[in-house]
Short mmCIF file of C-alpha atoms in Angstrom, two decimals:
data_model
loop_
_atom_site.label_atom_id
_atom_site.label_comp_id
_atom_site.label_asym_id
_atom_site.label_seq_id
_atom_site.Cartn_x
_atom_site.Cartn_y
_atom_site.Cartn_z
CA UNK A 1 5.39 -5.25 -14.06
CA UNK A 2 8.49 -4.48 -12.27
CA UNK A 3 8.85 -8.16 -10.35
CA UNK A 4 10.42 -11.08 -11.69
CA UNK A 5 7.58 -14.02 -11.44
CA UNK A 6 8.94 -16.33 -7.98
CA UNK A 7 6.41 -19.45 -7.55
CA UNK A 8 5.43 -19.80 -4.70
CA UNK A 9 2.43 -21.29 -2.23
CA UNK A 10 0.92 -20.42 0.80
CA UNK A 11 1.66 -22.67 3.89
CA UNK A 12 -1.61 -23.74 6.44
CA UNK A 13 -2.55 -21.16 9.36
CA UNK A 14 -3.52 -21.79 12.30
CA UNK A 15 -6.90 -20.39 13.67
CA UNK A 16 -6.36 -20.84 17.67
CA UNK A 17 -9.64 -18.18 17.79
CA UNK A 18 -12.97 -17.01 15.89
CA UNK A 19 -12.03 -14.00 13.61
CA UNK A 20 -14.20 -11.24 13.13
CA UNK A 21 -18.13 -11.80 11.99
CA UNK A 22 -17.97 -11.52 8.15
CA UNK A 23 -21.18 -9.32 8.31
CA UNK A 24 -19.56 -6.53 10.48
CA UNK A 25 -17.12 -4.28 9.28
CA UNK A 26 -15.76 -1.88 11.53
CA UNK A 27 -17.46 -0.15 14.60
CA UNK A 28 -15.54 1.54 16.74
CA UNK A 29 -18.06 0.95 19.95
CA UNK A 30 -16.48 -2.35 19.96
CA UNK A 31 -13.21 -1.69 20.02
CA UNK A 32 -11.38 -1.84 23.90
CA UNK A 33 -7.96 -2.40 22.85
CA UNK A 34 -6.83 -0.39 19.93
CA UNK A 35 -2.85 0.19 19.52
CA UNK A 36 -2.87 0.83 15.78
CA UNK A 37 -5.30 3.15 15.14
CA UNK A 38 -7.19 4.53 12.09
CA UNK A 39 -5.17 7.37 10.58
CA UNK A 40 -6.83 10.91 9.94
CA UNK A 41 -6.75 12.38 6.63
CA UNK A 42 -6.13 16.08 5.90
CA UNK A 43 -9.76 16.30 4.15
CA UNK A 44 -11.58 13.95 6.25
CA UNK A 45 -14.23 16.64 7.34
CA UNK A 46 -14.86 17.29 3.38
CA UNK A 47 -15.37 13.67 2.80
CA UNK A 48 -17.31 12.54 4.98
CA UNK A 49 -19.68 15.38 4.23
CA UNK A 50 -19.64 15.80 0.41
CA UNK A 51 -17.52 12.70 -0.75
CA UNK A 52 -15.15 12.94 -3.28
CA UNK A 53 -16.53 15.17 -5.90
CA UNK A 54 -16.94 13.08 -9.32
CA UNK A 55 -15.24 9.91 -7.88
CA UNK A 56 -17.23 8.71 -4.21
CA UNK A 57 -20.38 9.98 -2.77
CA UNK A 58 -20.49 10.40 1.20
CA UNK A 59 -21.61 6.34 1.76
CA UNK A 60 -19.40 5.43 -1.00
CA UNK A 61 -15.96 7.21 1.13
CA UNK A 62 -17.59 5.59 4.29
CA UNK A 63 -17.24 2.43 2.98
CA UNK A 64 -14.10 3.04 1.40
CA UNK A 65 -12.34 4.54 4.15
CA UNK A 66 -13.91 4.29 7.36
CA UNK A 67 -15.14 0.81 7.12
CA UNK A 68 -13.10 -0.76 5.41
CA UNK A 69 -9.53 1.06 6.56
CA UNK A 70 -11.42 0.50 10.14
CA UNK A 71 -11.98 -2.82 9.39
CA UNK A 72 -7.98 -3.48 8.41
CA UNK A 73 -6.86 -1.53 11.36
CA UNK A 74 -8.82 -3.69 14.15
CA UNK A 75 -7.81 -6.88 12.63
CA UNK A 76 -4.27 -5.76 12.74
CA UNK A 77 -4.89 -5.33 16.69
CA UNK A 78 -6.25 -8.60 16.89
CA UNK A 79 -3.49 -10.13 15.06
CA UNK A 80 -0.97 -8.29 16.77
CA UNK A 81 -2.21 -7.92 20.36
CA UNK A 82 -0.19 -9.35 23.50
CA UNK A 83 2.88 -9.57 21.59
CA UNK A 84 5.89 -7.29 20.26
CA UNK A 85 4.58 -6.70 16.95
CA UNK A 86 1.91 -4.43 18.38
CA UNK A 87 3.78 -1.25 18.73
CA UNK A 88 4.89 -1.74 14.77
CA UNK A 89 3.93 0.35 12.18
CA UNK A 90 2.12 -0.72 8.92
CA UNK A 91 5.54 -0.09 7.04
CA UNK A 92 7.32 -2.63 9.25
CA UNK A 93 5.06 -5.15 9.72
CA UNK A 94 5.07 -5.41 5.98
CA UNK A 95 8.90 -5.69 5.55
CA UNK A 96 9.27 -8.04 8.24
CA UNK A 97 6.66 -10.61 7.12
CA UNK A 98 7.15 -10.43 3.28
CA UNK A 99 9.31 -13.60 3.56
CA UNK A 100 7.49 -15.13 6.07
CA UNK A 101 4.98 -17.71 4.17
CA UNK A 102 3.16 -18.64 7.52
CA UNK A 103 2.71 -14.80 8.23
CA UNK A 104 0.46 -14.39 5.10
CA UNK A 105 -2.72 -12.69 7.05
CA UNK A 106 -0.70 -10.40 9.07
CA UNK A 107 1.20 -9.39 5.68
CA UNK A 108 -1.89 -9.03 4.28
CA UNK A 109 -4.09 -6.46 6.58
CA UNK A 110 -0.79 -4.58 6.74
CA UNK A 111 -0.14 -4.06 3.09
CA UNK A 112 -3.85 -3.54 2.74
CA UNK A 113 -3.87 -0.83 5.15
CA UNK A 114 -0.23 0.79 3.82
CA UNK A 115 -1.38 0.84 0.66
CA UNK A 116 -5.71 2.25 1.12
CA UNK A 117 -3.75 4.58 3.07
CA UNK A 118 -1.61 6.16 0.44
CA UNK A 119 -4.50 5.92 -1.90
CA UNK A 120 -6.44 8.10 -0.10
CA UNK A 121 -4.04 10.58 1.31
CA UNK A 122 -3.00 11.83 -1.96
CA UNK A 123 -6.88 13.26 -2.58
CA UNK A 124 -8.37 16.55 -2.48
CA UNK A 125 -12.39 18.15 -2.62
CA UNK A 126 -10.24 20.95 -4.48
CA UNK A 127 -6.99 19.74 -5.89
CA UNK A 128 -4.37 22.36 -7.07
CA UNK A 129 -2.96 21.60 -10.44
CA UNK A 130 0.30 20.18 -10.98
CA UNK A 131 3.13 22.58 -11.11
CA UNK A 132 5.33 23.36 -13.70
CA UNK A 133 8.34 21.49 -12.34
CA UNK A 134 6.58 18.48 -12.01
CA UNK A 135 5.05 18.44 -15.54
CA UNK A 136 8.57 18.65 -16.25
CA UNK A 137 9.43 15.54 -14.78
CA UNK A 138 6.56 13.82 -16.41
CA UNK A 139 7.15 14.87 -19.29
CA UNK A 140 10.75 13.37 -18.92
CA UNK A 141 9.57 9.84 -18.40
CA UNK A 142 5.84 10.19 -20.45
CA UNK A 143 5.78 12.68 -22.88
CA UNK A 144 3.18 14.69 -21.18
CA UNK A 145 0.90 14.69 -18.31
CA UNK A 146 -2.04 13.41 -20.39
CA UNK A 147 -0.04 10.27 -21.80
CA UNK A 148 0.70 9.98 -18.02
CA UNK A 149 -2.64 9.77 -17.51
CA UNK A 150 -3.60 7.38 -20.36
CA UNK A 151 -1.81 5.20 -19.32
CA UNK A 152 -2.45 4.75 -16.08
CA UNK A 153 -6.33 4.74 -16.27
CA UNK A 154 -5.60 2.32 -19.09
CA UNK A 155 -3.42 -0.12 -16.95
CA UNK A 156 -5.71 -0.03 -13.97
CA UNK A 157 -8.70 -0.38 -16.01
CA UNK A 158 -7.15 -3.27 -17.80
CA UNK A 159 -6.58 -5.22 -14.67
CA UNK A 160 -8.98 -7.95 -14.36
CA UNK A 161 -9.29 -8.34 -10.63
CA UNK A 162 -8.69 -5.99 -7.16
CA UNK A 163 -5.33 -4.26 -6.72
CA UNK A 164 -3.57 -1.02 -7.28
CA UNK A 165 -1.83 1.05 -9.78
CA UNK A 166 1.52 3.30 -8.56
CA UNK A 167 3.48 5.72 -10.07
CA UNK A 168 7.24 5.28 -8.73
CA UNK A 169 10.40 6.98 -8.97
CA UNK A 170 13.39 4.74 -9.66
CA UNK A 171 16.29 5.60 -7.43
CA UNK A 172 18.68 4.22 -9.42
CA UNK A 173 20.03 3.36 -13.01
CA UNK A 174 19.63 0.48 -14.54
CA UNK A 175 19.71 -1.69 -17.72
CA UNK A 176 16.02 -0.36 -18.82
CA UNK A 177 15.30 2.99 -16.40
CA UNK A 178 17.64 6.32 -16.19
CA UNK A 179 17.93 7.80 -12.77
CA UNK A 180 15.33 9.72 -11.01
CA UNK A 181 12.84 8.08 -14.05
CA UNK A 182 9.22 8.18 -13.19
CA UNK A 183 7.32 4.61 -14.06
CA UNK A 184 3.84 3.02 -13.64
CA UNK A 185 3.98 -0.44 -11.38
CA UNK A 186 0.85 -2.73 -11.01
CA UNK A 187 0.44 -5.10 -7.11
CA UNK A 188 -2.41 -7.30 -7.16
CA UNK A 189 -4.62 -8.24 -4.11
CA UNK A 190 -2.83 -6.83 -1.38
CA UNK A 191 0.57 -7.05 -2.56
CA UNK A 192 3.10 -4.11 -1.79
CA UNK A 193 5.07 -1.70 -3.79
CA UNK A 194 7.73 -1.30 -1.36
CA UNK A 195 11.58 -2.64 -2.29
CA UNK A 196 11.69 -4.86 0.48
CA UNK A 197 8.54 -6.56 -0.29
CA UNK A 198 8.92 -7.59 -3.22
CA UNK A 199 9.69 -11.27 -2.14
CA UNK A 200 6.22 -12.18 -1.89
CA UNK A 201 4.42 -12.70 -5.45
CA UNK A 202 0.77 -11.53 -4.37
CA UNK A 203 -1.46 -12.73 -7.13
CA UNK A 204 -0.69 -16.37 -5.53
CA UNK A 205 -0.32 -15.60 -1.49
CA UNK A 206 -4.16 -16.78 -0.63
CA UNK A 207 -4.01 -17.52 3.16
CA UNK A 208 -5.21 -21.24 2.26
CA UNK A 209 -3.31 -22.35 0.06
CA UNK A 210 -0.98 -25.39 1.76
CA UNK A 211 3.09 -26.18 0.99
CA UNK A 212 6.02 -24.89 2.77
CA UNK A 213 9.35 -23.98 2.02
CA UNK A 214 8.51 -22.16 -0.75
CA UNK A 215 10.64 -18.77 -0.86
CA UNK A 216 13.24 -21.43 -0.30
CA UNK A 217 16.07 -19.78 1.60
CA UNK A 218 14.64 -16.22 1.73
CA UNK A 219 12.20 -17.77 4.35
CA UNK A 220 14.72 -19.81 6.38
CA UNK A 221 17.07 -17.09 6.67
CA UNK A 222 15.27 -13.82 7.13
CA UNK A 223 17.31 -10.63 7.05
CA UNK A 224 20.36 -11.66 6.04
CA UNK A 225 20.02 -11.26 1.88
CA UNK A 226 19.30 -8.57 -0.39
CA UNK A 227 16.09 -6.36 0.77
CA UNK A 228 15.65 -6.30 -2.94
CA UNK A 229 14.34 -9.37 -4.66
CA UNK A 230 15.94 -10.57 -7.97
CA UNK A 231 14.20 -8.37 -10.53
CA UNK A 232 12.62 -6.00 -8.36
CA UNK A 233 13.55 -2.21 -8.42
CA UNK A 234 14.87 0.32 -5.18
CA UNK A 235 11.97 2.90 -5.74
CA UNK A 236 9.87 5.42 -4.09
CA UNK A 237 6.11 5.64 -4.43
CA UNK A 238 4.53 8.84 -5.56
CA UNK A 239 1.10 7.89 -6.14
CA UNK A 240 -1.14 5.16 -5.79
CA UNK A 241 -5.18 4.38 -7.30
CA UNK A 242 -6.66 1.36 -5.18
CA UNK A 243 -8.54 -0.86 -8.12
CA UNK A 244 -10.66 -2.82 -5.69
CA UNK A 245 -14.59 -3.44 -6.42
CA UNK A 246 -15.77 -2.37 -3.15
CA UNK A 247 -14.37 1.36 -3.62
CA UNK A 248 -15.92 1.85 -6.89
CA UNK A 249 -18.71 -0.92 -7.19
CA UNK A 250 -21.19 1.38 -4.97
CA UNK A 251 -20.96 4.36 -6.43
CA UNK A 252 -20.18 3.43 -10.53
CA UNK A 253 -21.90 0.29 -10.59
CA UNK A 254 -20.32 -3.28 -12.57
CA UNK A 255 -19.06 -1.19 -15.51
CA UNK A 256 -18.21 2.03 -14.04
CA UNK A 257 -14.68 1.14 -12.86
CA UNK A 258 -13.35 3.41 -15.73
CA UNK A 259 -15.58 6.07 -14.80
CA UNK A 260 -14.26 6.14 -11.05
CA UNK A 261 -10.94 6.22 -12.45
CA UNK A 262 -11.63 9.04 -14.56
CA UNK A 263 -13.25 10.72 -11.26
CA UNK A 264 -9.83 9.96 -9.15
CA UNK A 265 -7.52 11.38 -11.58
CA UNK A 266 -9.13 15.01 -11.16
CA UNK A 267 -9.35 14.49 -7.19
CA UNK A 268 -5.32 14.44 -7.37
CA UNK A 269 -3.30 16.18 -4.68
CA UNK A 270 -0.57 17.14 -6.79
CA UNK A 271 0.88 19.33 -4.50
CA UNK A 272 1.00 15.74 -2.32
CA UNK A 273 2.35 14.01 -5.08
CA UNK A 274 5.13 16.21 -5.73
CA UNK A 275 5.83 16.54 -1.53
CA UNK A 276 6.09 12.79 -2.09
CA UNK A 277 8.86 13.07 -4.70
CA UNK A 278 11.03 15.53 -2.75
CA UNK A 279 10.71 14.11 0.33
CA UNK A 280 11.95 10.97 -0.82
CA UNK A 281 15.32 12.35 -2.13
CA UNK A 282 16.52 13.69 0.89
CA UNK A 283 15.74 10.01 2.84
CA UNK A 284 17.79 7.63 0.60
CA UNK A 285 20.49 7.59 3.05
CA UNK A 286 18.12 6.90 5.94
CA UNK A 287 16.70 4.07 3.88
CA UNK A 288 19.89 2.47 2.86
CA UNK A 289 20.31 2.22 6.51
CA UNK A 290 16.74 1.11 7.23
CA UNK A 291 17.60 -2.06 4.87
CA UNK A 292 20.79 -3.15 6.28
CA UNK A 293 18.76 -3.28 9.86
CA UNK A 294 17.61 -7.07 9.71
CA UNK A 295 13.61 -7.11 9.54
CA UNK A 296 12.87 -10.43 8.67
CA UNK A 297 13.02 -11.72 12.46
CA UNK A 298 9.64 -11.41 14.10
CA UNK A 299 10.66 -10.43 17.53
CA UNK A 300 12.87 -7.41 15.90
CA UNK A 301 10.35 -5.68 14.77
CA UNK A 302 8.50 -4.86 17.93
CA UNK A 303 11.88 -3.71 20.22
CA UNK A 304 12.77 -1.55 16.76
CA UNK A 305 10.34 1.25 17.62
CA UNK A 306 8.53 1.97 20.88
CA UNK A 307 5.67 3.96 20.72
CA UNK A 308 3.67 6.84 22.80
CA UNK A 309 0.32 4.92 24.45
CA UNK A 310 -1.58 6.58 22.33
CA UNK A 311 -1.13 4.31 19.09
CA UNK A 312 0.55 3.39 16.06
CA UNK A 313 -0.27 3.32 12.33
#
């Protein structure tokens, strides 16, 4: 784990309205209002006919995807609707309200929905293998593609309980990682790999647990320290495998998780991946301006971006 360990509790919510019916998932008849919307995929058609060869059959990528991403995305309208956050993206909804105990669902639909996102958007039904240059790089930081992939089946195999498995690339030196070094990092429930989230210690933010106060003066002060949280790491994610039961549970049954994850690794978009890597490079001076723009206030986040009618993700 890259994150120092920050105790912490969850502070009460207030319900001022009945939430969704636990039985339904997502359908889109019932939808009137929808400013976030669910984001297409570049193989949707493919997947929703033939599934994911050797990781998800057709129902189990409906359920995966479509009902469950659907299912995020409409209670991030509800959440969000009638105020400024609802012309926010995903990205900064998650920023602003990772230091915001009494913001814990919002966070948590939003980081859900980053995250399943990236998940899925680095698959293919015919994924190209992964090109010389970047089996360089991989074999910089793991010795070869295969220990690569050892490990990382073995880490999010290992993990007892939902979450998801990254590879990053650290932007910067450090006392343990070189430059431009390539690393596995582990979030559990729906906690975020991004920098500036890494406030918020996810394995204990359950929306009902009860205390206040504590990220102590992260939460009183919002925006005005470090977007990086004492023992967290500036990085970019490359790749992401969601560990949740309800992707795999369907289609691999209660002791097939390893099997799914054998299934995902040859669905890989490396050609994705590596877009991933370079693309990052040539942002790191938008993003060191992105974190010096103060996210943490609420009403910020809305007036930072307006968006076409037509929706947001």
């Amino acid at each position: 784990m890259i994150l120092s360990p920050l105790s912490r509790q969850q502070t009460a919510l207030r319900i001022c309205r009945p939430l969704i019916r636990t039985q339904d998932l997502y359908n889109p008849k019932t939808q009137r209002r929808r400013i976030h919307k669910l984001p297409q995929l570049g193989h949707a058609g493919a997947f929703q006919r033939d599934g994911i060869p050797g990781m998800l059959s057709p129902e189990g990528y409906d359920m995966a995807w479509n009902q469950y991403q659907g299912h995020l995305v409409d209670r991030l309208n509800r959440l969000t609707a009638g105020t400024p956050l609802e012309n926010s993206t995903t990205h900064d909804l998650i920023l602003a309200h990772a230091r915001q105990p009494n913001a814990a669902s919002l966070f948590n639909h939003a980081s859900m929905a980053w995250s399943n996102h990236q998940f899925f958007s680095t698959l293919s039904p015919d994924p190209p293998k992964m090109s010389p240059h970047l089996t360089s790089k991989i074999n910089d930081s793991f010795s070869s593609p295969e220990s690569l992939k050892q490990t990382f089946i073995a880490t999010a195999n290992a993990m007892f309980g939902p979450g998801f498995v990254w590879l990053v690339r650290h932007k910067y030196r450090n006392d343990y990682l070189m430059e431009n070094e390539f690393s596995i990092l582990t979030t559990y429930i729906a906690g975020s790999p991004l920098p500036g989230a890494h406030y918020r210690r996810q394995e204990q933010d359950h929306n009902t647990m009860m205390a206040a106060g504590s990220f102590g003066s992260a939460s009183l002060f919002p925006g005005k320290e470090s977007k990086i949280a004492y023992g967290g790491a500036d990085i970019d994610i490359l790749l992401g495998v969601n560990t949740w039961q309800h992707v795999w549970l369907m289609d691999h049954g209660v002791g097939g998780k390893k099997s799914f994850l054998e299934g995902w690794w040859k669905a890989i978009d490396w050609d994705v991946v590596e877009s991933n890597w370079h693309s990052t490079t040539g942002k790191e001076r938008n993003a060191e301006n992105r974190r010096s723009y103060p996210l943490g206030r609420v009403g910020d986040v809305g007036r930072r971006r307006q968006t076409p009618a037509e929706g947001v993700y």
